[in-house]
Structures are given as structure tokens and as C-alpha cells.
Short mmCIF file of C-alpha atoms and ligand atoms in Angstrom, two decimals:
data_model
loop_
_atom_site.label_atom_id
_atom_site.label_comp_id
_atom_site.label_asym_id
_atom_site.label_seq_id
_atom_site.Cartn_x
_atom_site.Cartn_y
_atom_site.Cartn_z
CA MET V 1 0.00 0.00 0.00
CA SER V 2 1.30 3.45 -0.82
CA ALA V 3 2.08 6.21 1.66
CA PRO V 4 -0.75 8.34 3.04
CA LEU V 5 -1.79 11.24 0.87
CA ARG V 6 0.55 14.15 1.10
CA GLY V 7 -1.30 17.31 1.96
CA ALA V 8 -4.58 15.66 2.86
CA PRO V 9 -5.54 17.50 6.04
CA GLY V 10 -6.75 15.75 9.15
CA GLY V 11 -10.16 16.46 10.64
CA ASP V 12 -12.05 15.48 7.51
CA GLY V 13 -13.52 12.41 9.09
CA LEU V 14 -11.34 10.01 7.16
CA ALA V 15 -9.73 7.05 8.88
CA THR V 16 -6.13 6.09 8.14
CA GLY V 17 -7.39 3.18 6.07
CA ASP V 18 -9.55 5.54 3.99
CA ARG V 19 -6.53 7.70 3.26
CA ALA V 20 -4.49 4.72 2.15
CA PHE V 21 -7.22 3.59 -0.25
CA LEU V 22 -7.56 7.13 -1.64
CA ALA V 23 -3.81 7.32 -2.13
CA ARG V 24 -3.98 4.01 -3.96
CA ALA V 25 -6.75 5.38 -6.19
CA VAL V 26 -4.55 8.36 -7.06
CA GLU V 27 -1.66 6.02 -7.84
CA LEU V 28 -3.87 3.88 -10.10
CA GLY V 29 -5.12 6.96 -11.92
CA ARG V 30 -1.56 7.85 -12.93
CA LYS V 31 -1.51 4.82 -15.21
CA GLY V 32 -3.70 6.80 -17.62
CA TRP V 33 -0.90 9.27 -18.41
CA GLY V 34 -0.65 9.92 -22.14
CA ARG V 35 -3.79 7.91 -22.94
CA VAL V 36 -6.74 9.77 -21.39
CA HIS V 37 -6.12 13.47 -21.81
CA PRO V 38 -7.92 15.86 -22.15
CA ASN V 39 -9.90 13.74 -19.70
CA PRO V 40 -8.51 13.52 -16.16
CA MET V 41 -6.48 10.59 -14.84
CA VAL V 42 -8.74 8.79 -12.39
CA GLY V 43 -8.30 5.68 -10.25
CA ALA V 44 -10.84 3.79 -8.15
CA VAL V 45 -10.76 1.11 -5.46
CA VAL V 46 -13.70 -0.88 -4.09
CA ALA V 47 -13.08 -2.24 -0.59
CA ARG V 48 -14.90 -3.82 2.33
CA GLY V 49 -13.59 -4.17 5.87
CA GLY V 50 -10.18 -2.87 4.81
CA VAL V 51 -9.87 -5.52 2.08
CA THR V 52 -9.60 -4.56 -1.58
CA LEU V 53 -12.27 -6.13 -3.79
CA ALA V 54 -11.44 -4.40 -7.08
CA GLU V 55 -9.15 -1.76 -8.54
CA ALA V 56 -9.34 0.09 -11.85
CA HIS V 57 -8.36 3.25 -13.64
CA HIS V 58 -9.63 5.31 -16.54
CA ALA V 59 -7.38 3.75 -19.15
CA GLU V 60 -8.36 5.27 -22.46
CA PHE V 61 -10.07 8.47 -23.62
CA GLY V 62 -13.65 7.57 -24.49
CA GLY V 63 -13.39 4.30 -22.56
CA PRO V 64 -14.95 3.27 -19.23
CA HIS V 65 -14.45 5.59 -16.26
CA ALA V 66 -12.48 4.29 -13.29
CA GLU V 67 -15.47 3.76 -10.99
CA ALA V 68 -17.55 1.95 -13.60
CA ALA V 69 -14.59 -0.24 -14.53
CA ALA V 70 -13.94 -1.21 -10.90
CA LEU V 71 -17.60 -2.08 -10.35
CA ALA V 72 -17.97 -3.99 -13.60
CA GLU V 73 -15.82 -6.84 -12.39
CA LEU V 74 -17.69 -7.20 -9.08
CA GLY V 75 -21.38 -7.49 -9.88
CA GLU V 76 -23.37 -8.37 -6.74
CA ARG V 77 -20.19 -8.55 -4.64
CA ALA V 78 -20.06 -4.75 -4.57
CA ARG V 79 -23.21 -4.47 -2.47
CA GLY V 80 -22.50 -2.75 0.86
CA ALA V 81 -18.88 -1.97 -0.04
CA THR V 82 -17.03 1.38 -0.06
CA LEU V 83 -15.85 2.94 -3.31
CA TYR V 84 -12.79 5.20 -3.30
CA SER V 85 -12.16 7.45 -6.27
CA SER V 86 -9.52 10.08 -6.96
CA LEU V 87 -12.22 12.26 -8.60
CA GLU V 88 -15.84 12.93 -7.73
CA PRO V 89 -17.91 10.40 -9.68
CA CYS V 90 -19.43 12.03 -12.73
CA ALA V 91 -23.16 12.64 -12.89
CA HIS V 92 -23.43 13.04 -16.64
CA ARG V 93 -23.91 10.95 -19.73
CA GLY V 94 -20.96 11.72 -21.99
CA LYS V 95 -19.20 9.11 -24.07
CA THR V 96 -20.00 6.76 -21.19
CA PRO V 97 -22.95 6.49 -18.77
CA PRO V 98 -22.85 8.37 -15.43
CA CYS V 99 -20.64 6.74 -12.79
CA THR V 100 -23.13 7.83 -10.15
CA GLU V 101 -25.80 5.54 -11.62
CA ALA V 102 -23.39 2.61 -11.76
CA ILE V 103 -22.43 3.19 -8.10
CA HIS V 104 -26.05 3.44 -6.97
CA ALA V 105 -27.14 0.43 -8.97
CA ALA V 106 -24.29 -1.66 -7.56
CA GLY V 107 -25.48 -1.03 -4.00
CA ILE V 108 -22.32 0.78 -2.86
CA GLU V 109 -22.91 1.99 0.71
CA ARG V 110 -20.20 4.62 1.00
CA VAL V 111 -18.20 6.74 -1.46
CA VAL V 112 -14.96 8.53 -0.59
CA TYR V 113 -13.52 10.78 -3.26
CA ARG V 114 -10.62 13.16 -3.40
CA ALA V 115 -11.01 15.94 -6.02
CA ALA V 116 -14.21 17.81 -6.82
CA GLU V 117 -15.33 17.45 -10.45
CA PRO V 118 -14.94 20.94 -11.97
CA GLY V 119 -17.22 20.42 -14.98
CA ALA V 120 -20.64 22.08 -14.81
CA ALA V 121 -22.35 19.17 -16.56
CA GLU V 122 -20.24 16.41 -15.04
CA GLY V 123 -20.23 17.74 -11.47
CA GLY V 124 -22.66 17.27 -8.59
CA GLY V 125 -22.16 13.51 -8.41
CA GLY V 126 -21.43 13.57 -4.68
CA GLU V 127 -24.68 15.38 -3.97
CA TRP V 128 -26.65 13.08 -6.32
CA LEU V 129 -25.43 10.07 -4.36
CA ARG V 130 -26.08 11.67 -0.95
CA ARG V 131 -29.67 12.34 -1.94
CA ARG V 132 -30.06 8.63 -2.64
CA GLY V 133 -28.80 7.62 0.77
CA VAL V 134 -25.20 6.78 -0.07
CA ARG V 135 -22.76 8.00 2.59
CA VAL V 136 -20.35 10.33 0.83
CA ALA V 137 -17.05 11.84 2.03
CA GLY V 138 -15.40 14.32 -0.29
CA PRO V 139 -13.86 16.37 -1.63
CA CYS V 140 -10.75 15.70 0.51
CA GLY V 141 -7.58 17.78 0.60
CA GLU V 142 -6.72 21.01 -1.16
CA ALA V 143 -7.66 22.06 -4.68
CA SER V 144 -3.98 22.76 -5.39
CA GLU V 145 -3.14 19.16 -4.52
CA TRP V 146 -5.77 17.77 -6.90
CA ALA V 147 -4.51 20.09 -9.61
CA ALA V 148 -0.99 18.76 -9.13
CA GLU V 149 -2.22 15.26 -10.06
CA ASN V 150 -4.21 16.35 -13.12
CA PRO V 151 -2.67 19.72 -13.97
CA VAL V 152 -3.85 20.07 -17.55
CA PHE V 153 -7.41 18.98 -16.78
CA PHE V 154 -7.88 21.40 -13.88
CA HIS V 155 -6.09 24.22 -15.71
CA ALA V 156 -8.40 23.81 -18.71
CA ALA V 157 -11.43 24.06 -16.42
CA ALA V 158 -10.37 27.60 -15.48
CA SER V 159 -8.39 29.01 -18.43
CA THR V 160 -8.33 29.07 -22.23
CA ARG V 161 -4.54 29.54 -22.31
CA PRO V 162 -2.57 26.32 -22.86
CA TYR V 163 -0.98 24.78 -19.80
CA VAL V 164 2.79 25.21 -20.00
CA ALA V 165 5.34 22.93 -18.34
CA LEU V 166 9.00 23.74 -18.54
CA LYS V 167 11.58 20.97 -18.34
CA LEU V 168 15.07 21.81 -17.18
CA ALA V 169 17.98 19.47 -16.50
CA VAL V 170 20.36 21.15 -14.10
CA SER V 171 23.66 20.41 -12.39
CA LEU V 172 24.18 20.68 -8.64
CA ASP V 173 25.51 24.18 -9.22
CA GLY V 174 22.36 25.21 -11.05
CA CYS V 175 23.64 25.13 -14.63
CA ILE V 176 22.03 23.70 -17.76
CA ALA V 177 25.27 23.48 -19.76
CA PRO V 178 28.98 24.21 -19.55
CA GLY V 179 30.11 27.51 -21.02
CA GLY V 180 31.57 28.08 -24.45
CA GLY V 181 28.69 26.55 -26.40
CA ARG V 182 29.70 23.00 -25.44
CA ARG V 183 26.80 20.58 -25.08
CA VAL V 184 26.76 17.68 -22.64
CA TRP V 185 24.13 15.35 -21.22
CA LEU V 186 23.77 16.17 -17.56
CA THR V 187 21.15 13.53 -16.73
CA GLY V 188 21.35 9.77 -17.17
CA ARG V 189 19.39 7.23 -19.19
CA GLU V 190 16.55 6.77 -16.66
CA ALA V 191 15.83 10.50 -16.47
CA ARG V 192 15.81 10.76 -20.25
CA SER V 193 13.28 7.89 -20.45
CA GLU V 194 11.11 9.75 -17.98
CA VAL V 195 11.23 12.82 -20.19
CA HIS V 196 9.90 10.70 -23.06
CA ARG V 197 7.13 9.38 -20.84
CA LEU V 198 6.26 12.93 -19.78
CA ARG V 199 6.14 14.10 -23.40
CA ALA V 200 3.33 11.61 -24.04
CA GLY V 201 0.99 13.59 -21.77
CA PHE V 202 1.22 16.88 -23.69
CA ASP V 203 -0.32 18.20 -26.89
CA ALA V 204 2.87 19.91 -28.03
CA ILE V 205 6.62 19.89 -27.41
CA MET V 206 8.21 23.27 -27.89
CA VAL V 207 11.82 24.35 -28.38
CA GLY V 208 13.53 27.65 -29.10
CA THR V 209 15.68 28.48 -32.11
CA ARG V 210 19.04 27.63 -30.57
CA THR V 211 17.85 24.19 -29.55
CA TRP V 212 16.60 23.01 -32.94
CA LYS V 213 19.63 24.51 -34.63
CA ALA V 214 22.08 22.76 -32.31
CA ASP V 215 20.32 19.42 -31.69
CA ASP V 216 17.92 18.80 -34.59
CA PRO V 217 15.63 17.02 -32.08
CA MET V 218 12.82 14.68 -33.18
CA LEU V 219 10.49 16.00 -30.47
CA ASN V 220 8.36 12.88 -30.25
CA ALA V 221 7.56 10.54 -27.36
CA ARG V 222 9.76 7.45 -27.55
CA GLY V 223 9.26 6.16 -24.02
CA ALA V 224 7.27 3.64 -22.04
CA VAL V 225 3.96 5.28 -22.94
CA THR V 226 2.76 5.52 -26.51
CA PRO V 227 0.67 8.67 -26.57
CA ARG V 228 -2.93 8.33 -27.74
CA VAL V 229 -2.43 11.53 -29.72
CA PRO V 230 1.25 12.15 -30.55
CA PRO V 231 2.38 15.61 -29.44
CA ARG V 232 3.02 18.20 -32.15
CA PRO V 233 6.53 19.66 -32.32
CA VAL V 234 6.54 23.46 -32.03
CA LEU V 235 9.69 25.19 -33.31
CA LEU V 236 10.25 28.87 -32.63
CA ASP V 237 11.88 30.56 -35.59
CA ARG V 238 11.64 34.31 -35.33
CA ARG V 239 13.84 35.05 -38.32
CA GLY V 240 12.53 32.35 -40.63
CA GLU V 241 15.68 30.24 -40.78
CA VAL V 242 14.13 26.82 -40.39
CA ALA V 243 15.37 24.13 -42.78
CA ARG V 244 13.02 21.74 -44.59
CA ASP V 245 14.95 18.64 -43.59
CA LEU V 246 14.80 19.05 -39.80
CA ARG V 247 13.84 15.79 -38.11
CA ALA V 248 10.92 17.35 -36.23
CA LEU V 249 9.33 18.26 -39.58
CA ARG V 250 9.36 14.75 -41.03
CA GLY V 251 5.74 14.20 -40.11
CA ASP V 252 6.41 10.75 -38.62
CA GLY V 253 3.16 9.17 -37.47
CA GLY V 254 1.15 11.78 -39.36
CA VAL V 255 2.13 14.53 -36.93
CA ARG V 256 2.29 18.03 -38.37
CA ALA V 257 4.79 20.32 -36.69
CA ILE V 258 4.12 23.99 -36.02
CA VAL V 259 6.76 26.54 -36.97
CA VAL V 260 6.33 29.91 -35.30
CA THR V 261 7.80 32.94 -36.95
CA GLY V 262 7.50 36.72 -37.16
CA PRO V 263 4.96 38.32 -39.55
CA GLU V 264 7.62 39.39 -42.05
CA ALA V 265 9.01 35.86 -42.50
CA VAL V 266 5.75 33.91 -42.87
CA GLY V 267 5.57 33.84 -46.66
CA ARG V 268 9.17 32.78 -47.01
CA VAL V 269 8.89 29.99 -44.44
CA GLU V 270 5.62 28.69 -45.88
CA GLU V 271 7.18 28.49 -49.30
CA ARG V 272 10.23 26.66 -47.99
CA LEU V 273 8.29 24.13 -45.93
CA GLY V 274 5.39 23.41 -48.24
CA ARG V 275 3.26 20.79 -46.48
CA ARG V 276 6.02 19.92 -44.02
CA GLY V 277 4.70 22.10 -41.23
CA GLU V 278 2.03 24.56 -40.25
CA VAL V 279 3.45 28.06 -40.15
CA VAL V 280 2.09 30.41 -37.52
CA ALA V 281 2.90 34.12 -37.36
CA VAL V 282 3.00 35.98 -34.07
CA PRO V 283 4.21 39.52 -33.44
CA ALA V 284 7.83 39.98 -32.44
CA GLY V 285 8.87 42.40 -29.70
CA VAL V 286 12.31 43.50 -28.59
CA ARG V 287 12.85 40.30 -26.62
CA GLY V 288 11.75 37.94 -29.39
CA LEU V 289 8.42 36.45 -30.40
CA GLU V 290 5.52 37.52 -28.22
CA LEU V 291 4.95 34.42 -26.21
CA ALA V 292 1.51 35.31 -24.84
CA ALA V 293 0.30 35.79 -28.44
CA LEU V 294 1.92 32.48 -29.34
CA MET V 295 -0.03 30.74 -26.58
CA GLU V 296 -3.27 32.20 -27.91
CA ALA V 297 -2.39 31.00 -31.40
CA LEU V 298 -1.64 27.51 -30.10
CA ALA V 299 -4.91 27.40 -28.17
CA GLY V 300 -6.70 28.32 -31.40
CA ARG V 301 -5.15 25.22 -32.98
CA GLY V 302 -6.41 22.91 -30.26
CA VAL V 303 -3.16 22.80 -28.28
CA GLY V 304 -4.18 22.66 -24.62
CA SER V 305 -0.80 21.82 -23.14
CA VAL V 306 2.81 22.53 -24.02
CA PHE V 307 5.95 20.79 -22.79
CA CYS V 308 8.83 23.20 -23.27
CA GLU V 309 12.27 21.65 -23.54
CA GLY V 310 14.60 24.56 -23.90
CA GLY V 311 16.74 26.17 -24.30
CA GLY V 312 17.63 28.52 -21.55
CA VAL V 313 16.67 31.70 -23.35
CA LEU V 314 13.15 30.50 -24.15
CA ALA V 315 12.76 29.14 -20.62
CA ALA V 316 13.75 32.47 -19.10
CA SER V 317 11.39 34.38 -21.41
CA LEU V 318 8.44 32.11 -20.64
CA LEU V 319 9.09 32.53 -16.93
CA ALA V 320 9.52 36.29 -17.22
CA ASP V 321 6.20 36.54 -19.09
CA GLY V 322 4.43 34.56 -16.37
CA LEU V 323 3.45 31.79 -18.78
CA VAL V 324 4.89 28.78 -16.97
CA ASP V 325 2.58 26.66 -14.81
CA ARG V 326 4.95 23.84 -13.86
CA LEU V 327 8.68 23.24 -13.72
CA TYR V 328 10.06 19.73 -14.16
CA LEU V 329 13.52 20.14 -12.70
CA PHE V 330 15.83 17.16 -13.18
CA VAL V 331 18.81 17.59 -10.89
CA ALA V 332 21.93 15.67 -11.90
CA PRO V 333 24.71 14.96 -9.35
CA VAL V 334 27.38 16.74 -11.36
CA VAL V 335 29.07 20.10 -11.06
CA VAL V 336 29.50 22.15 -14.22
CA GLY V 337 31.81 24.69 -12.63
CA TRP V 338 32.92 28.17 -13.47
CA GLY V 339 31.49 29.70 -16.64
CA GLY V 340 28.47 27.37 -16.82
CA VAL V 341 25.15 28.48 -18.32
CA ARG V 342 22.87 29.16 -15.41
CA ALA V 343 19.35 27.72 -15.39
CA PHE V 344 17.90 30.97 -14.11
CA PRO V 345 20.19 33.59 -15.62
CA VAL V 346 20.54 37.06 -14.27
CA ALA V 347 21.07 39.02 -17.47
CA PRO V 348 23.08 42.25 -17.40
CA GLY V 349 20.65 44.91 -16.24
CA ASP V 350 18.36 42.45 -14.42
CA ARG V 351 18.10 42.81 -10.72
CA PRO V 352 18.71 39.46 -8.99
CA GLU V 353 15.59 39.99 -6.89
CA ASP V 354 13.49 40.23 -10.07
CA VAL V 355 14.75 36.84 -11.18
CA ALA V 356 14.06 35.43 -7.73
CA ALA V 357 10.55 36.92 -7.86
CA LEU V 358 9.76 34.78 -10.91
CA LEU V 359 9.67 31.66 -8.78
CA LYS V 360 8.34 33.17 -5.59
CA GLY V 361 5.51 31.20 -4.07
CA TRP V 362 6.04 28.15 -6.26
CA GLN V 363 5.39 24.91 -4.44
CA SER V 364 6.58 21.35 -4.51
CA ARG V 365 3.24 19.51 -4.28
CA LEU V 366 4.41 16.15 -5.58
CA ASP V 367 7.12 14.11 -3.95
CA PRO V 368 10.55 14.20 -5.61
CA VAL V 369 11.32 11.03 -7.56
CA ARG V 370 14.68 9.45 -8.27
CA PHE V 371 15.57 8.34 -11.78
CA GLY V 372 18.91 6.58 -11.67
CA ASP V 373 21.35 9.05 -10.13
CA ASP V 374 19.11 12.02 -10.93
CA THR V 375 16.22 13.52 -8.96
CA LEU V 376 13.07 15.01 -10.44
CA ILE V 377 11.62 17.94 -8.54
CA VAL V 378 8.24 19.20 -9.72
CA LEU V 379 7.37 22.79 -8.86
CA ASP V 380 3.93 24.26 -9.45
CA ARG V 381 3.08 27.91 -9.70
CA GLY V 382 1.56 29.17 -6.47
CA GLY V 383 -1.83 30.76 -5.95
C1 LIG N 401 -15.34 9.97 -13.50
N1 LIG N 401 -14.47 8.93 -13.59
O1 LIG N 401 -12.74 7.90 -14.55
C2 LIG N 401 -13.34 10.02 -15.37
C3 LIG N 401 -14.23 11.12 -15.24
O2 LIG N 401 -16.96 11.73 -22.25
P1 LIG N 401 -16.86 10.89 -21.03
O3 LIG N 401 -18.11 10.14 -20.72
O4 LIG N 401 -15.65 9.99 -21.01
O5 LIG N 401 -16.70 11.92 -19.79
C4 LIG N 401 -15.54 12.69 -19.67
C5 LIG N 401 -15.66 13.61 -18.47
O6 LIG N 401 -15.97 12.86 -17.28
C6 LIG N 401 -14.38 14.34 -18.18
O7 LIG N 401 -14.30 15.59 -18.82
C7 LIG N 401 -14.44 14.51 -16.65
O8 LIG N 401 -15.27 15.61 -16.31
C8 LIG N 401 -15.12 13.21 -16.22
N2 LIG N 401 -14.10 12.17 -16.03
N3 LIG N 401 -15.19 11.06 -14.28
O9 LIG N 401 -16.28 9.92 -12.71
C9 LIG N 401 -13.49 8.91 -14.49
N4 LIG N 401 -12.38 10.00 -16.30
ZN1 LIG N 402 -17.65 8.93 -14.65
#
């Protein structure tokens, strides 16, 4: 059994056993990463007398919800049992029937759920069940903790801007690379596999000009999870220098990359790329392409989440513009030393306290995880 829920406050009437089952439901839900979005990741456990009867998770977009899947294997054996779910059971008929009806029909006596369902149509399941005599406990814990588990889903419930996660691999002395333009891998094989798994949960993978020029990255998800919808590469190219034969533009798996350029370069880039990519123009300011306008343009193309993989200049600009929602910080046990490229640069003219202010109030809501010799720290924007 997994550790008790981090952040779940006491005094909510839950017993230690309840917390452990809820934590297990959250853990099961995570198995849906890359396969269920834009739906939430949801896990469910049915138990009686502290003994697990069934476990399930929402495994595929459009497929059975976690609660319905857990109940389906039990039939009459579910009568009188408790159902734990990481999300309030839905009360709506979408691509699948309402979970609330399945729970009621199965004779479940008590429901314990963690996060409140934010959807207007889908919500209200807890109340629906209470009115029918089911004992219901939930929501449990803080909204910020639920959002940490399903960041894109909860972000989309409150904003039309795409959710932006920034991945940085840093040394112990806070650098992303040695100086002098040299490029090295700071993190090991396990951390790099995790990056590929993470990519599978996003609609787009974005890099700045220097990165595609230096690395010619493929920007696809080649990890343990095959994404249901492969993420679209997004290449920033303010001056219209992109080459037709870049690997990210190959269209492998039918994926069409997005090349973002300034208004004056659009025609030229479109001509060069032909059908090899979708060219998007956004205004350019003194500090480069206007990133807030870019986010709007991406949202207009159905991109609800962006995984940004560098480089340092783009990362700093996104942070400075207040567009980053999450930082995936892989810390490698190496020291880059004098002259290294700092992850959070203080440019000439910047005041150090302004740079510090960019990450003020950010919180570590998920536990750090080790990948080989490296450690992943996830930081979420506060407030
Ligand atoms: C639950 N359990 O496992 C999930 C829920 O189109 P549908 O029928 O698949 O419904 C999708 C919506 O249902 C989704 O936007 C979210 O509000 C809720 N997801 N609810 O009770 C689950 N995945
Ligand atoms: Zn449901």
C-alpha cells in the first residue's frame, strides 16, 4: 500500500485506512498518463472491511471511467462496499454512462472521493449520491493538490490559455550546460526515459531556435507510454531560418509540426516548408516572439498543453512573461563549474531579486522522484 496522501488534512472524518485507499486510487489513476487526456487521470478502489475487492483506472479516452470499470468486475459482490475514487464520480452521460448511476445500482454503501469534479455538466455527483442515501465523504484535501495530479485537466477548467510545463535538467551548481557553447548530457538514461514518458501527456513539445539549430531534435515521445495523440513539435523561428529537412518536420506518425515565426518571415517559411509544417505568425517584440500571443495561437489550434524543452533563453522568457505553470527540474549529481550556463540567468541589467521573484511562491506539491542518479523535482506555480 502506498504512503498516506501528502497534503490531505486531518479532521475530515477520514480514517487512516480511507486515506491509504484514496492514495492508492490516485496512484492507479496515474496509469492513464498519455492515454486519457484531455480527460482527467482517475483511479478507483472498491473495498470492504479494509480488504480490496477491485481496482481500476480510466485507461483510455472515451473508454470506461475508473469507478464503472472497478464495479464492472464485481457485480453483486459490490453491495454494501465502499468505493474510493480520486475524482468525484461524474453525474453526466458523456461518451459513457454516469458513474453515479453505476455506483447506486451496484449497492455501494459509501463513497470517498478526493477531487471535486470541476465540470458544470459532469459535477454534482457527490450530492446526487447523498440524496439517494449513499454516505459520501469528499472532496478531501486542497484544490492545489488535486490540480498537481491532473494539472492540464484542472487548468483547462479555469483558463483558455494552454498549460505550459518547462523541463530543465540542471547540475548541482544550477547550470544547464557548460560555457563556451559545449553541449553535454547532464542527466542519465533513466531521467531521459522519464522525459519521453512525460512528453506523451502533452499536446505539443516546444523548443527555441538555438535548440533546434544545435540538436535537430525529433520532439516525439519514444518512451514507455505511446501517446494516444502524438504531441506536435513546435519550433520557434523568429527570423525564418528553419530548414526543410529538420527531423521534427518529417511528419512521422502523421504529426504536423508547427513553426512559429514573425509576420515578415511567414511567406518565405511557408514556401520553404510546403506541407512539411504549419506556419504560424506571431508579433515579435524587442525580446523575441511575443509568447503570450503564441499561446493564444496555439490554443486556437487545439493545443491545450505545451511541454517546453529549452533552451535557456526560451525558458527564461516564458518565466519572465508569467506563462509557466509547472517546472520539471531534473537535478543531476554533477558540477559544471565556473562559466556554466545558469538555469535561471541574471542578465546584465536584471536585478537578482526580479529573477528570484519569478519563482516566488512556487510549491513542490508532488514528492521528488529518483531516476537513476538524478532527482526530479516538480514545482507548481503558487496561488
Ligand atoms: C469519473 N471517472 O474515470 C473520469 C471522469 O466523455 P466521457 O463520458 O468519457 O466523460 C468525460 C468527463 O468525465 C471528463 O471531462 C471529466 O469531467 C469526467 N471524467 N469522471 O467519474 C473517471 N475519467
Ligand atoms: Zn464517470
